[in-house]
Amino acid sequence: MDTRQPTIIEAIAEGAHARAIGLPKDSCPYDADMPERKAWLEGYDGTPTEDAFDRPIGDT
């Protein structure tokens, strides 16, 4: 069973929450070599992960 997905999802949520409460981007608690850091930064920036579905061109 893969247990990494919940950790990644939590890191995305943590990043989004950090931005919402006004923390700076450099407050990410994960080391540079951790996949959770990338997920946290994606959550902070509001960008989708690589696994996310692309929206059709007509959707805005």
CSV table of N, CA, C and O in Angstrom, one decimal:
chain,number,residue,atom,x,y,z
A,1,MET,N,0.8,-1.2,0.0
A,1,MET,CA,0.0,0.0,0.0
A,1,MET,C,0.9,1.2,0.0
A,1,MET,O,1.8,1.4,0.8
A,2,ASP,N,0.6,2.2,-0.9
A,2,ASP,CA,1.3,3.4,-1.0
A,2,ASP,C,0.8,4.4,0.1
A,2,ASP,O,-0.3,4.8,0.1
A,3,THR,N,1.7,4.8,1.0
A,3,THR,CA,1.3,5.7,2.0
A,3,THR,C,1.8,7.2,1.8
A,3,THR,O,1.6,8.0,2.6
A,4,ARG,N,2.5,7.4,0.6
A,4,ARG,CA,3.0,8.7,0.3
A,4,ARG,C,2.0,9.7,-0.1
A,4,ARG,O,2.1,10.9,0.2
A,5,GLN,N,0.9,9.3,-0.8
A,5,GLN,CA,-0.1,10.2,-1.3
A,5,GLN,C,-0.7,11.1,-0.2
A,5,GLN,O,-0.8,12.3,-0.4
A,6,PRO,N,-1.2,10.5,0.9
A,6,PRO,CA,-1.7,11.4,2.0
A,6,PRO,C,-0.7,12.5,2.4
A,6,PRO,O,-1.1,13.6,2.7
A,7,THR,N,0.6,12.1,2.5
A,7,THR,CA,1.6,13.1,2.9
A,7,THR,C,1.7,14.2,1.9
A,7,THR,O,1.8,15.4,2.3
A,8,ILE,N,1.7,13.9,0.6
A,8,ILE,CA,1.8,14.9,-0.4
A,8,ILE,C,0.5,15.8,-0.4
A,8,ILE,O,0.6,17.0,-0.5
A,9,ILE,N,-0.6,15.2,-0.2
A,9,ILE,CA,-1.9,16.0,-0.2
A,9,ILE,C,-1.8,16.9,1.0
A,9,ILE,O,-2.2,18.1,1.0
A,10,GLU,N,-1.4,16.4,2.2
A,10,GLU,CA,-1.3,17.3,3.4
A,10,GLU,C,-0.3,18.4,3.1
A,10,GLU,O,-0.6,19.5,3.6
A,11,ALA,N,0.8,18.2,2.5
A,11,ALA,CA,1.8,19.2,2.2
A,11,ALA,C,1.2,20.3,1.3
A,11,ALA,O,1.5,21.5,1.5
A,12,ILE,N,0.4,19.9,0.3
A,12,ILE,CA,-0.2,20.9,-0.5
A,12,ILE,C,-1.2,21.8,0.3
A,12,ILE,O,-1.2,23.0,0.2
A,13,ALA,N,-2.0,21.1,1.1
A,13,ALA,CA,-2.9,21.9,2.0
A,13,ALA,C,-2.2,22.8,2.9
A,13,ALA,O,-2.6,23.9,3.2
A,14,GLU,N,-1.0,22.3,3.5
A,14,GLU,CA,-0.2,23.1,4.4
A,14,GLU,C,0.3,24.4,3.7
A,14,GLU,O,0.3,25.5,4.2
A,15,GLY,N,0.7,24.2,2.4
A,15,GLY,CA,1.2,25.3,1.7
A,15,GLY,C,0.2,26.4,1.4
A,15,GLY,O,0.4,27.6,1.5
A,16,ALA,N,-1.0,25.9,1.0
A,16,ALA,CA,-2.1,26.8,0.7
A,16,ALA,C,-2.5,27.5,2.0
A,16,ALA,O,-2.8,28.7,2.0
A,17,HIS,N,-2.6,26.8,3.1
A,17,HIS,CA,-2.9,27.4,4.4
A,17,HIS,C,-1.9,28.5,4.8
A,17,HIS,O,-2.3,29.6,5.2
A,18,ALA,N,-0.6,28.2,4.6
A,18,ALA,CA,0.4,29.1,4.9
A,18,ALA,C,0.2,30.4,4.1
A,18,ALA,O,0.4,31.5,4.7
A,19,ARG,N,-0.1,30.3,2.9
A,19,ARG,CA,-0.3,31.6,2.1
A,19,ARG,C,-1.5,32.3,2.6
A,19,ARG,O,-1.5,33.5,2.7
A,20,ALA,N,-2.6,31.6,2.9
A,20,ALA,CA,-3.8,32.2,3.3
A,20,ALA,C,-3.7,33.0,4.6
A,20,ALA,O,-4.3,34.0,4.8
A,21,ILE,N,-2.8,32.5,5.5
A,21,ILE,CA,-2.6,33.2,6.8
A,21,ILE,C,-1.4,34.2,6.7
A,21,ILE,O,-1.1,34.8,7.7
A,22,GLY,N,-0.9,34.4,5.5
A,22,GLY,CA,0.1,35.4,5.3
A,22,GLY,C,1.6,35.1,5.6
A,22,GLY,O,2.4,35.9,5.7
A,23,LEU,N,1.9,33.8,5.7
A,23,LEU,CA,3.3,33.4,5.9
A,23,LEU,C,4.1,33.6,4.6
A,23,LEU,O,3.5,33.4,3.6
A,24,PRO,N,5.4,33.9,4.7
A,24,PRO,CA,6.2,34.0,3.5
A,24,PRO,C,6.5,32.6,2.9
A,24,PRO,O,6.4,31.6,3.6
A,25,LYS,N,6.8,32.7,1.6
A,25,LYS,CA,7.0,31.4,0.9
A,25,LYS,C,8.2,30.7,1.4
A,25,LYS,O,8.3,29.5,1.4
A,26,ASP,N,9.2,31.4,2.0
A,26,ASP,CA,10.4,30.7,2.5
A,26,ASP,C,10.1,30.1,3.9
A,26,ASP,O,11.1,29.6,4.5
A,27,SER,N,8.9,30.1,4.3
A,27,SER,CA,8.6,29.4,5.6
A,27,SER,C,8.3,27.9,5.4
A,27,SER,O,7.9,27.2,6.4
A,28,CYS,N,8.5,27.4,4.2
A,28,CYS,CA,8.3,26.0,3.9
A,28,CYS,C,9.1,25.1,4.9
A,28,CYS,O,10.3,25.3,5.0
A,29,PRO,N,8.5,24.2,5.6
A,29,PRO,CA,9.2,23.4,6.6
A,29,PRO,C,10.0,22.2,6.0
A,29,PRO,O,10.7,21.5,6.8
A,30,TYR,N,9.9,21.9,4.8
A,30,TYR,CA,10.5,20.7,4.2
A,30,TYR,C,11.8,21.0,3.5
A,30,TYR,O,12.0,22.1,2.9
A,31,ASP,N,12.7,20.1,3.6
A,31,ASP,CA,14.1,20.2,3.0
A,31,ASP,C,13.9,20.2,1.5
A,31,ASP,O,13.0,19.6,0.9
A,32,ALA,N,14.9,20.8,0.8
A,32,ALA,CA,14.9,21.0,-0.7
A,32,ALA,C,14.8,19.6,-1.4
A,32,ALA,O,14.3,19.6,-2.5
A,33,ASP,N,15.3,18.6,-0.9
A,33,ASP,CA,15.4,17.3,-1.6
A,33,ASP,C,14.1,16.4,-1.3
A,33,ASP,O,14.1,15.3,-1.7
A,34,MET,N,13.1,17.0,-0.6
A,34,MET,CA,11.9,16.2,-0.2
A,34,MET,C,10.8,16.5,-1.2
A,34,MET,O,10.6,17.6,-1.6
A,35,PRO,N,10.1,15.4,-1.7
A,35,PRO,CA,8.9,15.7,-2.6
A,35,PRO,C,7.8,16.5,-1.9
A,35,PRO,O,7.1,17.2,-2.6
A,36,GLU,N,7.8,16.5,-0.6
A,36,GLU,CA,6.8,17.3,0.2
A,36,GLU,C,7.1,18.8,0.0
A,36,GLU,O,6.1,19.6,0.0
A,37,ARG,N,8.3,19.2,-0.2
A,37,ARG,CA,8.6,20.6,-0.5
A,37,ARG,C,8.0,21.1,-1.8
A,37,ARG,O,7.4,22.1,-1.8
A,38,LYS,N,8.2,20.3,-2.8
A,38,LYS,CA,7.5,20.6,-4.1
A,38,LYS,C,6.0,20.7,-3.9
A,38,LYS,O,5.4,21.7,-4.4
A,39,ALA,N,5.4,19.8,-3.2
A,39,ALA,CA,4.0,19.8,-3.0
A,39,ALA,C,3.6,21.0,-2.2
A,39,ALA,O,2.6,21.7,-2.5
A,40,TRP,N,4.3,21.4,-1.2
A,40,TRP,CA,4.0,22.5,-0.3
A,40,TRP,C,4.1,23.8,-1.1
A,40,TRP,O,3.2,24.6,-1.1
A,41,LEU,N,5.1,23.9,-2.0
A,41,LEU,CA,5.2,25.1,-2.8
A,41,LEU,C,4.1,25.2,-3.9
A,41,LEU,O,3.6,26.3,-4.2
A,42,GLU,N,3.7,24.0,-4.4
A,42,GLU,CA,2.6,24.0,-5.3
A,42,GLU,C,1.3,24.5,-4.6
A,42,GLU,O,0.5,25.2,-5.2
A,43,GLY,N,1.1,24.0,-3.4
A,43,GLY,CA,0.0,24.5,-2.7
A,43,GLY,C,0.0,26.0,-2.4
A,43,GLY,O,-1.0,26.7,-2.4
A,44,TYR,N,1.2,26.5,-2.0
A,44,TYR,CA,1.4,27.9,-1.7
A,44,TYR,C,1.1,28.7,-3.0
A,44,TYR,O,0.4,29.7,-2.9
A,45,ASP,N,1.6,28.3,-4.1
A,45,ASP,CA,1.4,29.1,-5.3
A,45,ASP,C,0.1,28.8,-6.0
A,45,ASP,O,-0.3,29.6,-6.9
A,46,GLY,N,-0.6,27.8,-5.6
A,46,GLY,CA,-1.9,27.5,-6.2
A,46,GLY,C,-1.8,26.8,-7.6
A,46,GLY,O,-2.7,26.9,-8.4
A,47,THR,N,-0.6,26.2,-7.8
A,47,THR,CA,-0.4,25.5,-9.1
A,47,THR,C,-0.7,24.1,-8.9
A,47,THR,O,-0.5,23.5,-7.9
A,48,PRO,N,-1.3,23.4,-10.0
A,48,PRO,CA,-1.6,22.0,-9.9
A,48,PRO,C,-0.3,21.1,-9.9
A,48,PRO,O,0.7,21.5,-10.4
A,49,THR,N,-0.5,20.0,-9.3
A,49,THR,CA,0.6,19.0,-9.4
A,49,THR,C,0.7,18.4,-10.7
A,49,THR,O,-0.2,18.5,-11.6
A,50,GLU,N,1.8,17.7,-11.0
A,50,GLU,CA,1.9,17.1,-12.3
A,50,GLU,C,0.9,16.0,-12.6
A,50,GLU,O,0.6,15.7,-13.8
A,51,ASP,N,0.3,15.4,-11.6
A,51,ASP,CA,-0.7,14.4,-11.8
A,51,ASP,C,-2.1,14.9,-12.0
A,51,ASP,O,-3.0,14.2,-12.2
A,52,ALA,N,-2.3,16.2,-11.9
A,52,ALA,CA,-3.6,16.8,-12.0
A,52,ALA,C,-4.1,16.8,-13.5
A,52,ALA,O,-3.3,16.8,-14.4
A,53,PHE,N,-5.3,16.7,-13.6
A,53,PHE,CA,-5.9,16.7,-15.0
A,53,PHE,C,-5.9,18.1,-15.6
A,53,PHE,O,-6.1,19.1,-14.9
A,54,ASP,N,-5.6,18.2,-16.9
A,54,ASP,CA,-5.6,19.5,-17.6
A,54,ASP,C,-7.0,19.8,-17.8
A,54,ASP,O,-7.9,19.0,-18.2
A,55,ARG,N,-7.3,21.1,-17.8
A,55,ARG,CA,-8.7,21.6,-18.1
A,55,ARG,C,-8.8,21.7,-19.6
A,55,ARG,O,-7.8,22.1,-20.3
A,56,PRO,N,-10.0,21.5,-20.2
A,56,PRO,CA,-10.1,21.7,-21.6
A,56,PRO,C,-9.9,23.2,-22.0
A,56,PRO,O,-10.1,24.1,-21.1
A,57,ILE,N,-9.5,23.5,-23.2
A,57,ILE,CA,-9.1,24.8,-23.6
A,57,ILE,C,-10.2,25.8,-23.3
A,57,ILE,O,-10.0,27.0,-22.9
A,58,GLY,N,-11.5,25.4,-23.6
A,58,GLY,CA,-12.6,26.3,-23.4
A,58,GLY,C,-13.0,26.7,-22.0
A,58,GLY,O,-13.7,27.7,-21.8
A,59,ASP,N,-12.5,26.0,-21.0
A,59,ASP,CA,-12.8,26.3,-19.6
A,59,ASP,C,-11.9,27.4,-19.1
A,59,ASP,O,-10.7,27.4,-19.3
A,60,THR,N,-12.5,28.3,-18.4
A,60,THR,CA,-11.7,29.4,-17.8
A,60,THR,C,-12.1,29.6,-16.4
A,60,THR,O,-13.2,29.3,-16.0
